[in-house]
XYZ file of C-alpha atoms in Angstrom:
449
model
C -0.327 0.340 0.018
C 1.801 3.679 -1.137
C 1.953 6.149 1.545
C -0.815 8.384 -0.285
C -2.982 6.028 0.600
C -2.556 5.061 3.978
C -2.140 8.824 5.078
C -5.859 8.799 3.401
C -7.412 5.948 4.998
C -5.741 6.600 8.904
C -7.987 10.412 7.764
C -11.071 8.423 6.813
C -11.313 6.468 10.047
C -10.139 9.477 12.507
C -12.990 11.333 10.852
C -15.138 7.865 11.515
C -14.555 7.780 15.191
C -15.496 11.386 15.825
C -18.652 10.952 14.372
C -22.122 9.831 16.101
C -22.771 6.552 16.807
C -26.469 6.276 14.552
C -29.535 6.292 17.200
C -30.526 3.031 17.587
C -34.489 1.656 16.103
C -37.189 1.504 18.601
C -39.558 0.061 17.184
C -43.639 1.132 18.463
C -46.829 -0.483 18.567
C -50.078 -0.086 16.159
C -52.605 1.629 18.213
C -55.216 2.787 16.227
C -56.454 3.085 12.692
C -58.911 6.036 12.538
C -59.856 5.968 8.234
C -56.794 7.120 6.494
C -54.291 7.051 10.087
C -52.784 5.103 11.970
C -51.646 5.482 15.526
C -48.897 4.502 17.286
C -46.990 4.402 20.519
C -43.329 4.086 21.725
C -41.468 4.439 17.868
C -39.286 6.891 17.958
C -39.278 7.751 14.299
C -39.297 11.775 12.419
C -41.776 13.014 9.390
C -41.739 11.839 6.781
C -40.060 9.096 8.082
C -41.185 5.970 7.022
C -41.794 2.886 9.155
C -43.690 -0.788 8.284
C -46.110 -2.468 10.071
C -45.370 -5.586 10.772
C -48.887 -7.464 9.651
C -49.876 -10.671 10.570
C -50.163 -13.005 7.516
C -49.656 -10.554 5.708
C -46.596 -8.661 3.899
C -45.247 -5.875 6.036
C -47.176 -2.540 5.420
C -44.957 0.577 4.666
C -46.597 4.129 5.926
C -44.759 7.018 6.278
C -44.643 9.288 9.789
C -47.245 12.517 8.960
C -47.158 13.540 13.075
C -46.751 12.730 15.773
C -49.168 14.502 20.129
C -47.367 13.542 23.004
C -46.834 10.539 22.374
C -48.167 8.954 20.450
C -47.254 8.743 16.702
C -49.089 9.540 12.776
C -49.367 6.669 10.315
C -50.269 7.143 7.168
C -50.500 4.502 5.103
C -48.462 3.793 1.772
C -49.694 0.333 0.316
C -52.263 -1.776 0.950
C -53.756 -2.134 4.667
C -55.227 -5.122 4.777
C -54.517 -7.601 7.761
C -52.997 -5.593 10.268
C -54.626 -5.501 13.345
C -53.992 -3.484 17.108
C -51.409 -4.756 18.118
C -48.886 -4.527 15.476
C -44.750 -4.410 15.217
C -44.207 -0.638 14.163
C -40.677 -0.340 12.680
C -39.577 3.207 11.977
C -36.358 2.748 8.610
C -33.720 4.808 8.012
C -34.210 4.335 4.807
C -33.230 7.626 2.575
C -36.357 8.996 0.499
C -35.714 8.962 -3.364
C -36.218 8.146 -6.101
C -34.597 6.434 -9.573
C -32.526 8.745 -12.697
C -31.435 9.269 -14.832
C -31.013 8.611 -19.017
C -32.275 4.923 -18.020
C -35.788 6.350 -16.413
C -35.964 7.940 -20.863
C -38.997 6.327 -22.455
C -40.772 4.920 -19.615
C -43.911 5.165 -16.946
C -42.927 4.560 -13.392
C -45.209 4.927 -10.701
C -44.997 7.126 -7.525
C -42.318 5.339 -5.573
C -40.800 4.498 -9.141
C -41.905 0.942 -9.430
C -41.968 0.623 -13.532
C -45.399 0.233 -14.615
C -45.024 -0.161 -18.783
C -43.794 -3.896 -18.561
C -40.914 -4.088 -19.696
C -38.752 -4.453 -17.406
C -36.424 -2.830 -14.894
C -35.193 -0.086 -15.086
C -31.921 0.704 -16.098
C -31.527 3.960 -13.735
C -28.217 3.807 -10.942
C -29.089 6.807 -10.122
C -31.337 8.048 -6.595
C -32.341 11.881 -6.076
C -34.397 13.028 -2.671
C -37.394 13.138 -2.812
C -36.414 16.996 -1.195
C -34.850 19.274 -1.861
C -32.723 22.416 -0.792
C -34.400 25.848 -1.972
C -32.727 27.379 -4.100
C -31.365 30.472 -3.171
C -33.702 33.526 -4.921
C -30.082 35.090 -5.691
C -28.039 32.464 -7.573
C -30.993 31.863 -10.287
C -29.863 33.152 -13.748
C -32.693 35.263 -14.925
C -35.026 34.647 -17.518
C -33.958 35.695 -20.897
C -34.787 33.130 -23.369
C -37.996 32.150 -25.377
C -39.098 28.713 -25.306
C -41.385 27.439 -28.496
C -44.392 24.760 -27.281
C -45.261 25.095 -30.639
C -48.449 26.506 -29.774
C -48.860 29.127 -32.210
C -51.195 31.455 -29.423
C -49.645 30.691 -26.896
C -46.135 31.496 -28.822
C -47.515 34.912 -30.220
C -49.797 35.773 -27.862
C -48.305 34.591 -24.294
C -44.384 33.852 -24.720
C -43.841 30.986 -22.409
C -40.008 32.173 -21.330
C -36.881 28.978 -20.663
C -37.479 28.271 -16.967
C -41.474 29.973 -16.388
C -43.339 27.738 -14.165
C -47.109 28.541 -15.989
C -50.551 27.614 -14.755
C -53.437 25.993 -16.271
C -56.527 27.494 -15.433
C -59.643 25.399 -16.873
C -62.340 23.413 -15.378
C -63.632 19.347 -16.682
C -63.024 18.472 -19.911
C -62.340 21.194 -20.643
C -59.215 20.681 -23.147
C -56.162 20.336 -20.905
C -54.640 17.117 -21.104
C -55.434 17.612 -23.908
C -53.251 20.528 -24.448
C -50.075 19.541 -22.260
C -50.484 16.601 -24.514
C -49.547 19.094 -27.174
C -46.266 20.925 -26.078
C -44.814 17.467 -25.056
C -44.778 16.524 -28.427
C -44.182 19.497 -29.880
C -41.863 22.382 -26.291
C -38.410 22.193 -27.834
C -36.778 20.715 -24.487
C -34.428 17.486 -24.105
C -36.543 15.715 -21.128
C -40.236 16.175 -20.319
C -41.237 14.624 -17.311
C -44.639 14.791 -16.797
C -46.993 14.170 -13.474
C -50.513 12.938 -13.875
C -51.819 13.690 -10.219
C -55.877 11.664 -8.973
C -56.303 11.379 -12.472
C -58.871 8.238 -13.290
C -56.977 5.500 -14.706
C -58.190 4.745 -18.394
C -56.941 8.325 -19.014
C -53.572 7.736 -18.323
C -53.313 4.888 -21.552
C -54.937 7.673 -23.346
C -52.146 10.206 -22.436
C -49.211 7.726 -22.690
C -50.399 5.696 -26.467
C -52.138 8.056 -27.554
C -51.803 11.990 -26.923
C -48.054 11.319 -26.112
C -47.358 8.628 -28.450
C -43.786 6.659 -29.415
C -42.766 9.283 -30.486
C -43.019 12.257 -27.755
C -42.660 9.134 -25.071
C -39.317 8.011 -26.813
C -37.543 11.414 -24.939
C -40.449 11.296 -21.875
C -40.545 10.361 -18.421
C -43.880 9.494 -16.935
C -45.333 9.534 -13.191
C -48.795 8.287 -13.301
C -50.330 7.884 -9.892
C -54.230 7.537 -11.129
C -57.152 8.613 -8.295
C -57.714 5.003 -6.369
C -54.337 5.128 -4.833
C -53.425 6.452 -1.118
C -52.892 10.772 -1.001
C -50.023 10.103 0.423
C -49.042 8.473 -3.255
C -50.660 11.297 -5.145
C -48.751 13.251 -2.726
C -45.514 12.100 -3.648
C -45.919 11.523 -7.281
C -45.757 15.120 -7.669
C -43.113 15.270 -5.046
C -41.361 12.292 -7.199
C -41.471 14.279 -10.790
C -39.929 17.594 -9.777
C -36.855 15.425 -8.961
C -36.469 13.700 -11.577
C -36.750 17.039 -13.502
C -34.829 18.127 -10.905
C -31.342 15.931 -10.823
C -31.591 16.548 -14.897
C -31.627 20.126 -14.891
C -27.802 19.812 -12.085
C -27.045 17.654 -14.800
C -27.327 20.666 -17.708
C -30.267 19.599 -19.516
C -33.319 21.617 -21.007
C -36.197 19.926 -19.320
C -40.314 20.813 -20.030
C -42.235 19.589 -16.780
C -45.981 18.971 -16.602
C -48.095 18.271 -13.788
C -51.708 17.184 -14.522
C -53.174 18.483 -11.848
C -51.603 20.620 -9.085
C -55.359 20.835 -7.762
C -55.094 16.898 -6.777
C -51.890 17.518 -5.916
C -53.394 20.462 -2.838
C -56.878 17.706 -2.543
C -54.703 14.932 -1.755
C -52.494 17.613 1.605
C -55.545 18.452 1.999
C -57.029 14.520 3.254
C -53.171 13.869 5.008
C -53.817 17.725 7.133
C -57.806 16.633 8.175
C -57.039 13.061 8.900
C -54.122 13.635 12.047
C -56.100 16.806 12.608
C -55.974 20.198 11.379
C -58.476 21.778 11.049
C -60.125 23.849 7.107
C -59.570 27.077 6.639
C -60.331 28.248 2.991
C -63.670 25.857 2.109
C -61.974 22.966 3.784
C -59.098 23.313 2.872
C -55.954 23.193 5.695
C -53.496 26.498 5.719
C -50.354 23.368 5.281
C -52.554 22.712 1.011
C -51.078 26.508 0.793
C -48.346 25.896 2.371
C -47.528 23.073 0.149
C -48.230 24.854 -3.400
C -45.405 27.980 -3.137
C -42.657 24.345 -1.381
C -43.407 22.534 -5.036
C -43.859 24.787 -7.124
C -40.498 26.782 -6.228
C -38.235 23.081 -7.458
C -38.975 24.234 -10.868
C -37.287 26.870 -12.730
C -34.176 27.611 -13.438
C -30.942 27.405 -10.799
C -27.211 29.261 -11.823
C -26.225 29.598 -14.216
C -24.893 27.419 -15.691
C -26.845 24.413 -14.607
C -29.657 23.854 -16.777
C -33.306 24.743 -17.370
C -37.046 23.588 -16.017
C -40.068 25.210 -17.372
C -42.759 24.006 -16.036
C -46.980 24.137 -16.750
C -49.336 23.189 -13.669
C -52.534 22.344 -14.850
C -55.133 24.248 -12.066
C -59.143 22.809 -11.486
C -60.933 24.935 -11.452
C -64.412 23.500 -9.767
C -67.993 24.887 -10.909
C -65.301 26.789 -13.534
C -64.653 29.242 -10.583
C -61.790 31.124 -11.443
C -61.828 32.225 -7.345
C -61.056 28.536 -5.916
C -58.998 29.140 -3.339
C -55.816 26.220 -4.929
C -57.000 28.685 -8.915
C -56.459 31.500 -6.475
C -53.724 30.405 -5.089
C -51.755 29.408 -8.284
C -51.710 32.625 -9.328
C -50.274 34.104 -7.163
C -46.778 31.543 -6.817
C -47.230 30.691 -10.852
C -45.574 33.860 -13.515
C -48.286 33.795 -15.519
C -51.714 32.076 -16.212
C -53.581 30.148 -18.718
C -57.418 30.311 -18.996
C -59.245 27.439 -21.021
C -62.745 29.021 -21.291
C -65.699 26.569 -21.589
C -68.040 28.622 -23.910
C -65.169 27.787 -26.290
C -64.467 24.740 -25.751
C -68.184 24.448 -26.088
C -68.373 25.617 -29.652
C -65.284 23.782 -31.201
C -63.073 26.218 -30.996
C -59.656 24.429 -30.122
C -57.709 25.244 -27.657
C -59.720 27.007 -25.484
C -57.197 29.601 -24.942
C -59.255 32.791 -23.274
C -56.097 35.459 -24.455
C -57.667 38.431 -22.615
C -58.344 36.233 -19.093
C -53.872 34.235 -19.527
C -50.901 36.353 -19.092
C -47.175 35.647 -18.928
C -45.208 37.519 -17.105
C -42.365 36.936 -18.344
C -42.629 36.949 -21.807
C -41.772 41.497 -21.547
C -38.133 39.590 -20.409
C -38.049 37.456 -23.699
C -39.856 39.523 -26.697
C -38.582 42.086 -29.013
C -40.764 45.393 -28.814
C -42.072 44.711 -32.394
C -43.344 41.163 -31.784
C -44.871 43.312 -27.808
C -46.819 46.294 -29.791
C -48.079 42.928 -32.211
C -49.365 40.738 -29.239
C -50.162 44.448 -28.002
C -52.914 45.937 -30.950
C -54.530 41.619 -31.187
C -54.906 41.850 -28.043
C -57.130 45.910 -28.653
C -58.838 44.536 -32.135
C -59.669 41.229 -29.404
C -60.951 42.943 -26.797
C -62.848 45.469 -28.366
C -64.878 43.306 -30.417
C -65.567 41.224 -27.200
C -67.351 45.227 -24.965
C -69.148 44.770 -28.072
C -70.547 41.112 -29.540
C -74.041 42.110 -28.253
C -74.417 45.520 -29.923
C -72.880 43.957 -32.972
C -74.760 40.788 -32.294
C -78.796 42.164 -32.371
C -77.775 44.465 -34.867
C -77.580 47.876 -33.269
C -74.567 49.423 -33.925
C -73.957 50.738 -36.642
C -70.506 50.213 -39.273
C -68.969 53.750 -39.589
C -69.900 54.729 -36.235
C -65.941 53.853 -34.461
C -63.355 53.273 -36.737
C -61.878 51.115 -34.508
C -64.704 48.762 -33.847
C -64.439 48.389 -37.678
C -61.368 47.400 -38.429
C -61.922 44.536 -35.455
C -64.809 43.327 -37.657
C -63.298 42.969 -40.520
C -60.411 41.398 -38.663
C -61.846 38.445 -36.071
C -62.637 35.857 -38.514
C -58.618 36.137 -39.148
C -57.936 36.782 -35.085
C -60.479 33.517 -34.952
C -57.769 31.374 -37.034
C -54.990 32.598 -35.986
C -56.353 31.317 -32.364
C -57.323 27.588 -33.082
C -54.878 25.168 -34.037
C -55.248 21.600 -34.588
C -54.334 19.049 -32.522
C -51.860 17.430 -35.303
C -50.526 19.917 -36.334
C -47.101 21.997 -35.087
C -46.689 25.989 -35.077
C -43.060 26.941 -34.237
C -42.134 30.819 -32.738
C -41.149 31.384 -36.198
C -44.275 30.719 -37.981
C -46.314 32.525 -34.681
C -44.866 35.668 -34.663
C -44.719 36.050 -39.329
C -48.012 35.241 -38.459
C -48.754 37.518 -36.494
C -46.795 39.674 -38.363
C -49.168 39.735 -41.413
C -52.378 39.593 -38.909
C -52.139 42.976 -38.489
C -49.330 44.642 -41.243
C -52.873 45.616 -42.700
C -53.777 47.579 -39.256
C -49.511 48.934 -38.274
C -49.777 50.662 -42.309
C -53.289 52.318 -41.410
C -51.118 52.801 -37.802
């Protein structure tokens, strides 16, 4: 053994001698099971720690510590609780919550535990990524400076997204959120796409992977699927797993597109957990911890330091009853860098994608577009809004042409404006084409101005 090696081993042994001994594992007993919550006594485990509850005649049930009070520890099962009995042994583990990550995940569909769902054999991913991450220093984040081509003309031209931005898709049920996500999954300029299908119907998971995403889109994507029938802890972890995988690729210099469908199901899972452990409801049945969890998840996306990659994130937010003042919708608007509102009225009329331009905004657009682009987008919005303000007068025939020259222009442009906003599901429109179409559409008004 060479001298340098001997010195290194000696220093390693000396360092280990000063490390504290790991705390002994203290098992407890299961005393109560009420709804989703398990209570144990005598179990010394920190919040977030994994435990195994030994069920006689069955495989141990994995659980996670979600709270404590006095000598009681509250756990929530990750899997099926069939076979649990009073007095069952609760054994804490030292397992660190981590998920597989790396190139071997591309093209695969996994669950919230990192296990494959697609029947393609074991994952070839040796790297492990912690489920939780340290907050990023806001002053260390690289600024958002480049536009991102998402392949959707209305978004490219009028709601331009920056690389590293976090956007919300706000809509009621059945308005086309998942289909629009599928379009962006296939057409966005990103090296890696990570999709989190959280709390959706099981049928929709297969449809998204097979039809909306397709083999070509799946080739560069990782899908984390946690259907609605999974325990709330699994649904909560699903969004965190998708984010952790995206962080792994970003930290290795990749440009990542993160799609979470939906942020509302994530919030509802946290609500179920919080209410089960006794947290009082605050706003429309949502406990305060729900509104603390949302920014903790969302802030993990975006840019990191200047020499890393980026995570551009889209989160769908379900507006229950099409109420844009729903607590989760309102909280999401406050923590995201913009929002795209999908209109049921437009969807019912066959207008797709059903983007309500007047109620949508991208807060990063001024930072990543040219002055000409911003001027064109503002003029488009002006004529679109002008028509909407006078639509009833026009439809009943009260308005007479010549009364308002600006409104006359808006009436003439109306068919072209609608054509610009419409796009077929299988059609991709790149960023430059979106801008050229906008420039041609408003060329007449530009000359008049």
